[in-house]
Amino acid sequence: MNSNRSGRRRFLKYGAMAALAAGSGRSARGQSAGLEVPPHDAQTHGEPSRGATTPGSGLAVTTSTSHISHYTPLQDSVGIITPAALHFMQTHSSRLPDIDPQQHRLSIHGMVDRPLSFTVEELKRLPSVSRIYFLECHANGSPHHSARDAKMPSVQFIHGMTSCSEWTGVPLSVLLKETGLQKGASWLVSEGADADKFSHTLPLAKALDDVMVAYAQNGEPVRREQGYPLRLFVPGWEAPHSVKWLRHIKVVDQPYMTWNESMNHSIVRRDLGGKSRWYHFEIAPKSVITRPSGGLQLPGRGFYEITGLAWSGAGAVRRVEVSTDGGRHWKDAKLQEPVLRMAHTRFTLDWTWDGEETVLLSRCTDERGEVQPSLAELSRNWGFSDTDKLQATSRTIHINAIQPWLVARDGSVHDAMFS
Ligand SMILES: Nc1nc2c(c(=O)[nH]1)N[C@H]1C(S)=C(S)[C@@H](COP(=O)(O)O)O[C@H]1N2
Ligand SMILES: [Mo]
């Protein structure tokens, strides 16, 4: 009764608007025909179907005075493209800039022959590329994030700082060709137009390889959260390189230590006597089962398609293995097409759950032959002893450890890495 009434109200609204759009009074017959089939017009276009649950409604957000984080609801993800509205978001300022695209300029200066300044419209006249790439925050999967933010250790909270989009923009090499490069130029420093002027350093070789100044994302202008109207996009590398609200690029002859690079984004290494590495670049091979995953509930024994995402900053995913028995046996998962370099790759494995407690794992191998490590292996690689695990540290980044999901006998699924 209720839904009928609201259905009728919807029709009345749409009917009136359709009549308006048609620019003339509608006949009574025309209107009653619309009762059965709501007219397809500008008002219905772009709305989710009635009854369709918006994936990730309840997109997790945490905010502090210095930081805003949104996490992609990977548990609801299908295919490899993240809808723009569900892209994860990290910002080091307490609010988002609100940029007038008419006023915005990108300047390229420093060790160049001709310093130049571009409007967004000028950039759109230049040769463009569209490429599907993942973007992952270096702190994704880190215990310090899961501990702080996880009200529930779900795949969204532990791993939801990775997303994958089709990015469109101008290759940075095109712009640097316009400005020319002086002898000795070897690094860039990029600066955003946010309140705190987020800045990041980039080696010139990467800038000339596959970096772009992006103005579009999945066929629409880059969203405000992702850096509207312009962002640097650095494929395969940890996301802080991809400076949002991009305003200045300065060409320099040495690596800089911007505030975030030196104070916020470095790891103190005990094995290096308390020194830390300056820079971290490529994202290592990683995978995670998105379904079933922590916080979900299997309704009962029987058939399930296990599905997840794999990616690597080194290039394409070559292989994903899945274990449904805590790592005793591994099977090759199916990789869904397309399998693209530096993009999320969807994998699946058919599974019949017998109702017993078990642990699900996935392990990625990339085109370079590098294999995703277990948490213990990763700890050793980073120079932590077994008893002094990553969990104990508060500033750990670049965690690509294998994620174990424990399936309990009641069908509930739990994180078995950090919890
Ligand atoms: N201007 C600016 N660019 C930025 C940041 C920022 O705070 N300001 N954060 C960086 C970090 S730490 C990450 S993880 C990515 C997040 O990109 P996204 O919000 O589009 O997912 O943007 C990077 N670029
Ligand atoms: Mo980040």
Tab-separated table of C-alpha atoms and ligand atoms in Angstrom:
chain	number	residue	atom	x	y	z
A	1	MET	CA	0.000	0.000	0.000
A	2	ASN	CA	2.760	2.314	1.041
A	3	SER	CA	4.952	1.557	-1.923
A	4	ASN	CA	1.952	1.955	-4.257
A	5	ARG	CA	1.271	5.360	-2.887
A	6	SER	CA	4.874	6.504	-3.232
A	7	GLY	CA	4.984	4.956	-6.702
A	8	ARG	CA	2.000	7.097	-7.628
A	9	ARG	CA	3.604	10.180	-6.171
A	10	ARG	CA	6.729	9.475	-8.202
A	11	PHE	CA	4.657	9.157	-11.332
A	12	LEU	CA	2.875	12.432	-10.665
A	13	LYS	CA	6.202	14.176	-10.264
A	14	TYR	CA	7.766	12.605	-13.334
A	15	GLY	CA	4.602	13.025	-15.379
A	16	ALA	CA	4.507	16.712	-14.591
A	17	MET	CA	8.147	17.120	-15.449
A	18	ALA	CA	7.840	15.175	-18.670
A	19	ALA	CA	4.989	17.450	-19.682
A	20	LEU	CA	7.127	20.431	-18.853
A	21	ALA	CA	10.017	19.048	-20.847
A	22	ALA	CA	7.726	18.389	-23.808
A	23	GLY	CA	6.863	22.076	-23.681
A	24	SER	CA	3.128	21.604	-24.093
A	25	GLY	CA	0.107	20.358	-22.196
A	26	ARG	CA	-0.194	16.578	-22.286
A	27	SER	CA	-3.436	14.907	-23.209
A	28	ALA	CA	-5.171	12.881	-20.512
A	29	ARG	CA	-4.512	9.773	-22.594
A	30	GLY	CA	-0.793	10.459	-22.660
A	31	GLN	CA	-0.762	10.755	-18.897
A	32	SER	CA	-2.612	7.568	-18.211
A	33	ALA	CA	-0.283	5.671	-20.535
A	34	GLY	CA	2.521	6.939	-18.308
A	35	LEU	CA	0.881	5.299	-15.291
A	36	GLU	CA	2.132	1.870	-16.357
A	37	VAL	CA	5.521	2.927	-17.685
A	38	PRO	CA	7.139	5.944	-16.033
A	39	PRO	CA	8.535	8.118	-18.793
A	40	HIS	CA	12.250	7.889	-19.331
A	41	ASP	CA	13.415	11.425	-19.029
A	42	ALA	CA	16.238	13.491	-17.633
A	43	GLN	CA	14.842	13.134	-14.127
A	44	THR	CA	15.026	9.342	-13.989
A	45	HIS	CA	18.343	9.087	-15.799
A	46	GLY	CA	21.295	8.524	-13.495
A	47	GLU	CA	19.301	7.311	-10.510
A	48	PRO	CA	19.944	3.788	-9.156
A	49	SER	CA	17.090	1.383	-9.881
A	50	ARG	CA	14.461	1.151	-7.216
A	51	GLY	CA	15.407	-1.635	-4.801
A	52	ALA	CA	19.047	-1.621	-5.817
A	53	THR	CA	21.252	-1.146	-2.811
A	54	THR	CA	23.949	1.382	-3.513
A	55	PRO	CA	27.194	-0.453	-2.964
A	56	GLY	CA	28.875	0.901	0.075
A	57	SER	CA	26.071	3.008	1.296
A	58	GLY	CA	27.609	3.796	4.632
A	59	LEU	CA	30.957	4.483	2.976
A	60	ALA	CA	33.216	4.563	5.993
A	61	VAL	CA	34.586	7.949	6.857
A	62	THR	CA	36.920	9.044	9.585
A	63	THR	CA	37.804	12.647	10.200
A	64	SER	CA	40.302	14.271	12.508
A	65	THR	CA	41.436	17.876	12.668
A	66	SER	CA	44.254	17.125	10.254
A	67	HIS	CA	42.907	14.333	8.115
A	68	ILE	CA	39.865	13.004	6.291
A	69	SER	CA	39.661	9.350	5.187
A	70	HIS	CA	37.058	7.550	3.103
A	71	TYR	CA	37.419	3.829	2.463
A	72	THR	CA	36.285	2.007	-0.679
A	73	PRO	CA	33.690	-0.678	0.193
A	74	LEU	CA	35.667	-3.519	-1.408
A	75	GLN	CA	33.247	-6.099	-0.001
A	76	ASP	CA	30.660	-4.805	-2.505
A	77	SER	CA	33.083	-4.401	-5.412
A	78	VAL	CA	32.554	-6.178	-8.723
A	79	GLY	CA	34.795	-6.090	-11.774
A	80	ILE	CA	37.783	-3.771	-11.539
A	81	ILE	CA	36.456	-0.207	-11.835
A	82	THR	CA	35.677	1.734	-8.676
A	83	PRO	CA	32.744	4.117	-9.177
A	84	ALA	CA	34.074	7.631	-8.601
A	85	ALA	CA	31.756	8.218	-5.646
A	86	LEU	CA	33.261	5.165	-3.918
A	87	HIS	CA	36.921	6.017	-4.556
A	88	PHE	CA	38.868	6.070	-1.309
A	89	MET	CA	39.920	9.507	-0.153
A	90	GLN	CA	42.815	10.747	1.903
A	91	THR	CA	43.582	14.330	2.608
A	92	HIS	CA	46.036	15.851	5.011
A	93	SER	CA	44.064	19.055	5.348
A	94	SER	CA	40.967	19.298	7.492
A	95	ARG	CA	38.795	20.435	4.599
A	96	LEU	CA	38.678	20.071	0.836
A	97	PRO	CA	39.600	22.997	-1.398
A	98	ASP	CA	36.817	24.451	-3.510
A	99	ILE	CA	38.553	25.443	-6.719
A	100	ASP	CA	37.128	27.593	-9.516
A	101	PRO	CA	38.322	25.825	-12.686
A	102	GLN	CA	38.327	29.133	-14.596
A	103	GLN	CA	40.802	30.622	-12.150
A	104	HIS	CA	42.951	27.541	-11.659
A	105	ARG	CA	46.429	27.402	-13.237
A	106	LEU	CA	49.117	24.755	-13.351
A	107	SER	CA	52.567	26.331	-13.444
A	108	ILE	CA	55.742	24.495	-14.394
A	109	HIS	CA	58.891	26.323	-13.394
A	110	GLY	CA	62.381	25.838	-11.926
A	111	MET	CA	65.070	24.286	-14.136
A	112	VAL	CA	63.167	24.726	-17.382
A	113	ASP	CA	63.871	26.779	-20.513
A	114	ARG	CA	60.392	28.318	-20.648
A	115	PRO	CA	58.316	28.476	-17.440
A	116	LEU	CA	54.684	27.948	-18.441
A	117	SER	CA	51.281	28.236	-16.876
A	118	PHE	CA	48.266	26.277	-18.155
A	119	THR	CA	44.543	26.683	-17.666
A	120	VAL	CA	42.445	23.521	-17.567
A	121	GLU	CA	41.007	24.344	-21.008
A	122	GLU	CA	44.503	24.725	-22.434
A	123	LEU	CA	45.472	21.318	-21.068
A	124	LYS	CA	42.398	19.783	-22.699
A	125	ARG	CA	43.599	20.960	-26.127
A	126	LEU	CA	46.771	18.863	-25.797
A	127	PRO	CA	47.219	15.174	-26.714
A	128	SER	CA	45.487	13.004	-24.101
A	129	VAL	CA	45.653	9.447	-22.797
A	130	SER	CA	43.080	7.326	-20.936
A	131	ARG	CA	44.411	4.466	-18.837
A	132	ILE	CA	43.021	2.165	-16.178
A	133	TYR	CA	45.197	2.261	-13.063
A	134	PHE	CA	44.857	1.429	-9.386
A	135	LEU	CA	45.732	4.023	-6.760
A	136	GLU	CA	46.777	2.770	-3.319
A	137	CYS	CA	47.702	4.699	-0.200
A	138	HIS	CA	50.979	3.411	1.214
A	139	ALA	CA	49.259	3.056	4.594
A	140	ASN	CA	46.651	0.659	3.210
A	141	GLY	CA	46.493	-2.591	5.147
A	142	SER	CA	48.571	-1.148	7.922
A	143	PRO	CA	47.893	-2.126	11.528
A	144	HIS	CA	48.091	1.470	12.677
A	145	HIS	CA	45.190	2.314	10.402
A	146	SER	CA	43.169	-0.762	11.206
A	147	ALA	CA	43.709	-0.268	14.900
A	148	ARG	CA	42.701	3.364	14.815
A	149	ASP	CA	39.895	3.285	12.314
A	150	ALA	CA	38.479	-0.190	12.392
A	151	LYS	CA	35.255	-0.291	14.268
A	152	MET	CA	35.046	-3.633	12.569
A	153	PRO	CA	38.054	-5.201	10.836
A	154	SER	CA	36.398	-5.571	7.448
A	155	VAL	CA	38.065	-5.610	4.043
A	156	GLN	CA	36.834	-2.012	3.665
A	157	PHE	CA	38.659	-0.768	6.777
A	158	ILE	CA	41.806	-2.867	6.400
A	159	HIS	CA	42.308	-2.640	2.616
A	160	GLY	CA	39.852	-0.008	1.364
A	161	MET	CA	42.509	2.586	0.599
A	162	THR	CA	42.938	1.176	-2.891
A	163	SER	CA	40.682	1.970	-5.849
A	164	CYS	CA	40.890	1.621	-9.620
A	165	SER	CA	39.698	4.064	-12.259
A	166	GLU	CA	40.118	5.036	-15.850
A	167	TRP	CA	42.164	8.242	-15.661
A	168	THR	CA	42.306	10.718	-18.550
A	169	GLY	CA	44.797	13.523	-18.902
A	170	VAL	CA	47.887	14.904	-20.587
A	171	PRO	CA	51.162	12.978	-20.317
A	172	LEU	CA	53.512	15.028	-18.167
A	173	SER	CA	56.227	14.354	-20.789
A	174	VAL	CA	54.192	16.456	-23.259
A	175	LEU	CA	54.172	19.406	-20.862
A	176	LEU	CA	57.876	19.057	-20.000
A	177	LYS	CA	58.684	19.022	-23.709
A	178	GLU	CA	56.873	22.354	-23.994
A	179	THR	CA	58.844	23.897	-21.131
A	180	GLY	CA	62.155	22.268	-22.030
A	181	LEU	CA	64.490	20.908	-19.351
A	182	GLN	CA	67.763	22.444	-18.282
A	183	LYS	CA	70.929	20.416	-17.851
A	184	GLY	CA	71.050	18.774	-14.438
A	185	ALA	CA	67.264	18.677	-14.012
A	186	SER	CA	66.532	15.355	-12.304
A	187	TRP	CA	63.642	15.679	-9.850
A	188	LEU	CA	60.276	17.440	-9.592
A	189	VAL	CA	58.419	18.838	-6.620
A	190	SER	CA	54.653	19.070	-7.042
A	191	GLU	CA	52.372	21.178	-4.871
A	192	GLY	CA	48.635	21.076	-4.353
A	193	ALA	CA	46.240	23.972	-3.800
A	194	ASP	CA	44.930	22.585	-0.500
A	195	ALA	CA	45.254	24.611	2.685
A	196	ASP	CA	48.394	22.784	3.793
A	197	LYS	CA	49.976	22.875	0.295
A	198	PHE	CA	50.585	19.140	0.215
A	199	SER	CA	53.819	18.582	-1.707
A	200	HIS	CA	55.691	15.583	-3.040
A	201	THR	CA	58.927	14.795	-4.836
A	202	LEU	CA	59.187	12.706	-8.005
A	203	PRO	CA	62.216	11.488	-9.959
A	204	LEU	CA	62.294	12.952	-13.472
A	205	ALA	CA	62.719	9.537	-15.119
A	206	LYS	CA	59.305	8.419	-13.836
A	207	ALA	CA	57.760	11.787	-14.747
A	208	LEU	CA	58.858	11.314	-18.359
A	209	ASP	CA	57.734	7.685	-18.441
A	210	ASP	CA	54.021	7.274	-17.676
A	211	VAL	CA	52.919	10.091	-15.348
A	212	MET	CA	49.940	12.215	-16.376
A	213	VAL	CA	48.179	15.378	-15.331
A	214	ALA	CA	44.653	13.981	-15.029
A	215	TYR	CA	41.456	15.973	-15.463
A	216	ALA	CA	38.981	13.112	-15.794
A	217	GLN	CA	38.139	9.923	-13.935
A	218	ASN	CA	35.818	7.222	-15.253
A	219	GLY	CA	34.445	9.475	-17.963
A	220	GLU	CA	33.657	12.495	-15.796
A	221	PRO	CA	35.698	15.368	-14.431
A	222	VAL	CA	37.972	14.321	-11.556
A	223	ARG	CA	35.872	14.599	-8.404
A	224	ARG	CA	36.591	17.284	-5.858
A	225	GLU	CA	37.750	14.598	-3.411
A	226	GLN	CA	40.218	13.257	-5.984
A	227	GLY	CA	41.740	16.642	-6.831
A	228	TYR	CA	39.387	18.644	-9.082
A	229	PRO	CA	40.218	20.143	-11.477
A	230	LEU	CA	43.713	18.591	-11.878
A	231	ARG	CA	45.740	15.912	-10.198
A	232	LEU	CA	49.084	14.365	-10.863
A	233	PHE	CA	48.714	10.644	-11.499
A	234	VAL	CA	51.765	8.454	-10.909
A	235	PRO	CA	50.890	4.877	-11.945
A	236	GLY	CA	51.964	1.969	-9.768
A	237	TRP	CA	53.569	4.123	-7.098
A	238	GLU	CA	52.305	4.826	-3.604
A	239	ALA	CA	49.481	7.361	-3.789
A	240	PRO	CA	51.152	10.347	-2.059
A	241	HIS	CA	53.069	10.897	-5.314
A	242	SER	CA	49.749	11.626	-7.024
A	243	VAL	CA	49.342	15.203	-5.823
A	244	LYS	CA	45.730	16.427	-5.938
A	245	TRP	CA	44.499	19.951	-6.743
A	246	LEU	CA	47.807	20.226	-8.618
A	247	ARG	CA	48.998	23.821	-8.882
A	248	HIS	CA	52.791	23.940	-9.186
A	249	ILE	CA	55.486	21.671	-10.534
A	250	LYS	CA	59.027	22.804	-9.863
A	251	VAL	CA	61.875	21.123	-11.743
A	252	VAL	CA	64.919	20.705	-9.495
A	253	ASP	CA	68.269	18.901	-9.398
A	254	GLN	CA	67.953	16.879	-6.199
A	255	PRO	CA	65.340	15.105	-4.113
A	256	TYR	CA	63.590	17.406	-1.664
A	257	MET	CA	62.296	16.495	1.742
A	258	THR	CA	58.839	17.965	1.891
A	259	TRP	CA	57.082	17.908	5.225
A	260	ASN	CA	54.975	14.832	4.503
A	261	GLU	CA	57.884	12.936	3.011
A	262	SER	CA	60.175	13.475	5.952
A	263	MET	CA	57.847	13.779	8.955
A	264	ASN	CA	54.825	11.748	8.055
A	265	HIS	CA	55.665	9.237	5.357
A	266	SER	CA	58.954	7.711	6.433
A	267	ILE	CA	59.478	4.506	8.413
A	268	VAL	CA	61.989	4.312	11.203
A	269	ARG	CA	63.933	1.093	10.657
A	270	ARG	CA	65.220	-0.666	13.738
A	271	ASP	CA	67.499	-2.761	11.582
A	272	LEU	CA	69.065	0.470	10.318
A	273	GLY	CA	69.745	1.764	13.806
A	274	GLY	CA	66.689	3.991	13.944
A	275	LYS	CA	67.308	5.615	10.558
A	276	SER	CA	64.520	5.740	8.074
A	277	ARG	CA	64.233	5.455	4.357
A	278	TRP	CA	63.333	8.646	2.598
A	279	TYR	CA	61.311	7.436	-0.278
A	280	HIS	CA	59.094	4.573	-1.131
A	281	PHE	CA	57.987	4.194	-4.684
A	282	GLU	CA	56.441	1.126	-6.187
A	283	ILE	CA	53.505	-0.740	-4.704
A	284	ALA	CA	54.503	-4.394	-4.218
A	285	PRO	CA	52.313	-7.306	-5.410
A	286	LYS	CA	49.211	-7.633	-3.302
A	287	SER	CA	45.857	-9.376	-3.322
A	288	VAL	CA	42.864	-9.654	-1.050
A	289	ILE	CA	39.735	-11.776	-1.086
A	290	THR	CA	36.841	-9.316	-1.065
A	291	ARG	CA	34.112	-11.968	-0.709
A	292	PRO	CA	33.807	-13.715	1.666
A	293	SER	CA	35.634	-11.259	3.915
A	294	GLY	CA	35.635	-9.986	7.488
A	295	GLY	CA	32.224	-8.965	8.778
A	296	LEU	CA	30.262	-10.918	6.159
A	297	GLN	CA	28.096	-13.895	7.022
A	298	LEU	CA	27.797	-17.091	4.969
A	299	PRO	CA	24.188	-18.254	5.133
A	300	GLY	CA	25.171	-21.941	5.150
A	301	ARG	CA	27.342	-24.650	3.677
A	302	GLY	CA	27.419	-25.099	-0.089
A	303	PHE	CA	28.719	-23.366	-3.184
A	304	TYR	CA	30.341	-19.926	-3.154
A	305	GLU	CA	32.422	-18.120	-5.705
A	306	ILE	CA	35.420	-16.707	-3.867
A	307	THR	CA	36.334	-13.370	-5.450
A	308	GLY	CA	38.952	-10.735	-4.870
A	309	LEU	CA	41.348	-8.169	-6.282
A	310	ALA	CA	45.057	-8.344	-7.044
A	311	TRP	CA	47.466	-5.633	-8.216
A	312	SER	CA	51.122	-4.710	-8.459
A	313	GLY	CA	52.998	-1.487	-9.116
A	314	ALA	CA	55.539	-3.485	-11.106
A	315	GLY	CA	53.071	-4.247	-13.886
A	316	ALA	CA	50.527	-6.968	-14.557
A	317	VAL	CA	49.339	-9.677	-12.208
A	318	ARG	CA	50.558	-13.001	-13.556
A	319	ARG	CA	49.016	-15.401	-11.065
A	320	VAL	CA	46.771	-15.509	-8.008
A	321	GLU	CA	46.625	-18.607	-5.831
A	322	VAL	CA	43.895	-19.194	-3.283
A	323	SER	CA	43.928	-21.518	-0.283
A	324	THR	CA	40.699	-22.596	1.377
A	325	ASP	CA	42.433	-24.601	4.104
A	326	GLY	CA	44.683	-22.124	5.867
A	327	GLY	CA	47.596	-22.477	3.438
A	328	ARG	CA	48.019	-26.265	3.282
A	329	HIS	CA	46.931	-26.415	-0.369
A	330	TRP	CA	46.846	-23.677	-3.014
A	331	LYS	CA	44.866	-23.531	-6.249
A	332	ASP	CA	45.263	-21.162	-9.172
A	333	ALA	CA	42.402	-18.674	-9.238
A	334	LYS	CA	40.844	-17.585	-12.545
A	335	LEU	CA	41.931	-14.109	-13.625
A	336	GLN	CA	39.087	-12.136	-15.178
A	337	GLU	CA	39.839	-10.150	-18.313
A	338	PRO	CA	41.096	-7.517	-18.671
A	339	VAL	CA	44.397	-8.090	-16.869
A	340	LEU	CA	46.058	-4.687	-17.124
A	341	ARG	CA	49.401	-3.383	-15.962
A	342	MET	CA	49.193	-1.416	-12.701
A	343	ALA	CA	45.436	-1.980	-12.482
A	344	HIS	CA	43.233	-4.005	-10.168
A	345	THR	CA	42.739	-7.518	-11.511
A	346	ARG	CA	39.661	-9.493	-10.506
A	347	PHE	CA	40.204	-13.148	-9.549
A	348	THR	CA	37.709	-15.888	-8.709
A	349	LEU	CA	37.731	-19.454	-7.452
A	350	ASP	CA	34.802	-21.855	-7.147
A	351	TRP	CA	34.464	-23.191	-3.597
A	352	THR	CA	32.137	-25.485	-1.736
A	353	TRP	CA	32.087	-24.820	1.992
A	354	ASP	CA	31.655	-27.958	4.090
A	355	GLY	CA	30.513	-26.025	7.171
A	356	GLU	CA	33.771	-26.499	9.092
A	357	GLU	CA	35.979	-23.718	10.424
A	358	THR	CA	38.651	-22.751	7.919
A	359	VAL	CA	40.916	-19.923	6.771
A	360	LEU	CA	40.841	-18.392	3.272
A	361	LEU	CA	43.997	-16.852	1.796
A	362	SER	CA	45.085	-15.369	-1.524
A	363	ARG	CA	48.600	-14.850	-2.872
A	364	CYS	CA	49.585	-12.739	-5.873
A	365	THR	CA	52.571	-13.132	-8.197
A	366	ASP	CA	53.309	-10.253	-10.573
A	367	GLU	CA	54.887	-10.121	-14.031
A	368	ARG	CA	58.324	-9.713	-12.483
A	369	GLY	CA	57.858	-12.963	-10.583
A	370	GLU	CA	57.643	-11.291	-7.184
A	371	VAL	CA	55.379	-13.164	-4.768
A	372	GLN	CA	53.168	-11.588	-2.096
A	373	PRO	CA	54.628	-12.457	1.343
A	374	SER	CA	52.970	-13.698	4.513
A	375	LEU	CA	52.927	-11.280	7.466
A	376	ALA	CA	55.846	-13.203	9.046
A	377	GLU	CA	57.884	-13.017	5.829
A	378	LEU	CA	57.107	-9.324	5.442
A	379	SER	CA	58.110	-8.645	9.058
A	380	ARG	CA	61.462	-10.290	8.425
A	381	ASN	CA	61.917	-8.310	5.183
A	382	TRP	CA	61.356	-5.101	7.088
A	383	GLY	CA	63.798	-6.116	9.775
A	384	PHE	CA	61.375	-6.892	12.579
A	385	SER	CA	61.986	-10.009	14.634
A	386	ASP	CA	59.205	-12.550	14.914
A	387	THR	CA	58.340	-11.585	18.463
A	388	ASP	CA	58.369	-7.924	17.573
A	389	LYS	CA	55.775	-8.031	14.871
A	390	LEU	CA	54.495	-5.273	12.684
A	391	GLN	CA	51.491	-4.993	14.987
A	392	ALA	CA	53.603	-3.349	17.637
A	393	THR	CA	54.664	-0.467	15.404
A	394	SER	CA	52.604	2.613	14.906
A	395	ARG	CA	54.064	3.887	11.638
A	396	THR	CA	54.174	0.943	9.338
A	397	ILE	CA	53.470	1.425	5.669
A	398	HIS	CA	53.703	-0.675	2.513
A	399	ILE	CA	52.012	-3.691	4.034
A	400	ASN	CA	51.306	-6.196	1.270
A	401	ALA	CA	51.011	-9.258	3.481
A	402	ILE	CA	48.666	-12.126	2.643
A	403	GLN	CA	45.270	-11.468	4.305
A	404	PRO	CA	43.785	-14.452	6.149
A	405	TRP	CA	39.980	-14.548	6.605
A	406	LEU	CA	38.721	-16.992	9.187
A	407	VAL	CA	35.372	-18.643	8.412
A	408	ALA	CA	33.763	-19.796	11.673
A	409	ARG	CA	31.331	-22.733	11.867
A	410	ASP	CA	28.413	-20.351	12.216
A	411	GLY	CA	29.341	-18.821	8.846
A	412	SER	CA	30.680	-15.572	10.264
A	413	VAL	CA	33.899	-14.332	8.644
A	414	HIS	CA	36.687	-12.633	10.614
A	415	ASP	CA	40.020	-10.947	10.117
A	416	ALA	CA	42.800	-13.291	11.225
A	417	MET	CA	45.741	-10.956	10.589
A	418	PHE	CA	45.467	-8.144	13.089
A	419	SER	CA	42.508	-9.065	15.276
B	1	LIG	N1	47.077	17.933	-2.591
B	1	LIG	C1	47.078	16.762	-1.946
B	1	LIG	N2	47.395	15.660	-2.651
B	1	LIG	C2	47.405	14.450	-2.049
B	1	LIG	C3	47.119	14.329	-0.661
B	1	LIG	C4	46.764	15.500	0.056
B	1	LIG	O1	46.483	15.490	1.263
B	1	LIG	N3	46.753	16.703	-0.631
B	1	LIG	N4	47.173	13.090	-0.069
B	1	LIG	C5	47.974	12.069	-0.734
B	1	LIG	C6	47.747	10.757	-0.180
B	1	LIG	S1	48.540	10.399	1.274
B	1	LIG	C7	46.968	9.823	-0.812
B	1	LIG	S2	46.795	8.277	-0.180
B	1	LIG	C8	46.278	10.134	-2.087
B	1	LIG	C9	44.795	9.797	-1.988
B	1	LIG	O2	44.166	10.039	-3.204
B	1	LIG	P1	42.568	9.961	-3.269
B	1	LIG	O3	42.037	10.786	-2.125
B	1	LIG	O4	42.190	10.489	-4.603
B	1	LIG	O5	42.195	8.524	-3.106
B	1	LIG	O6	46.411	11.506	-2.455
B	1	LIG	C10	47.691	12.041	-2.240
B	1	LIG	N5	47.720	13.370	-2.786
B	2	MO	MO	48.011	8.211	1.872
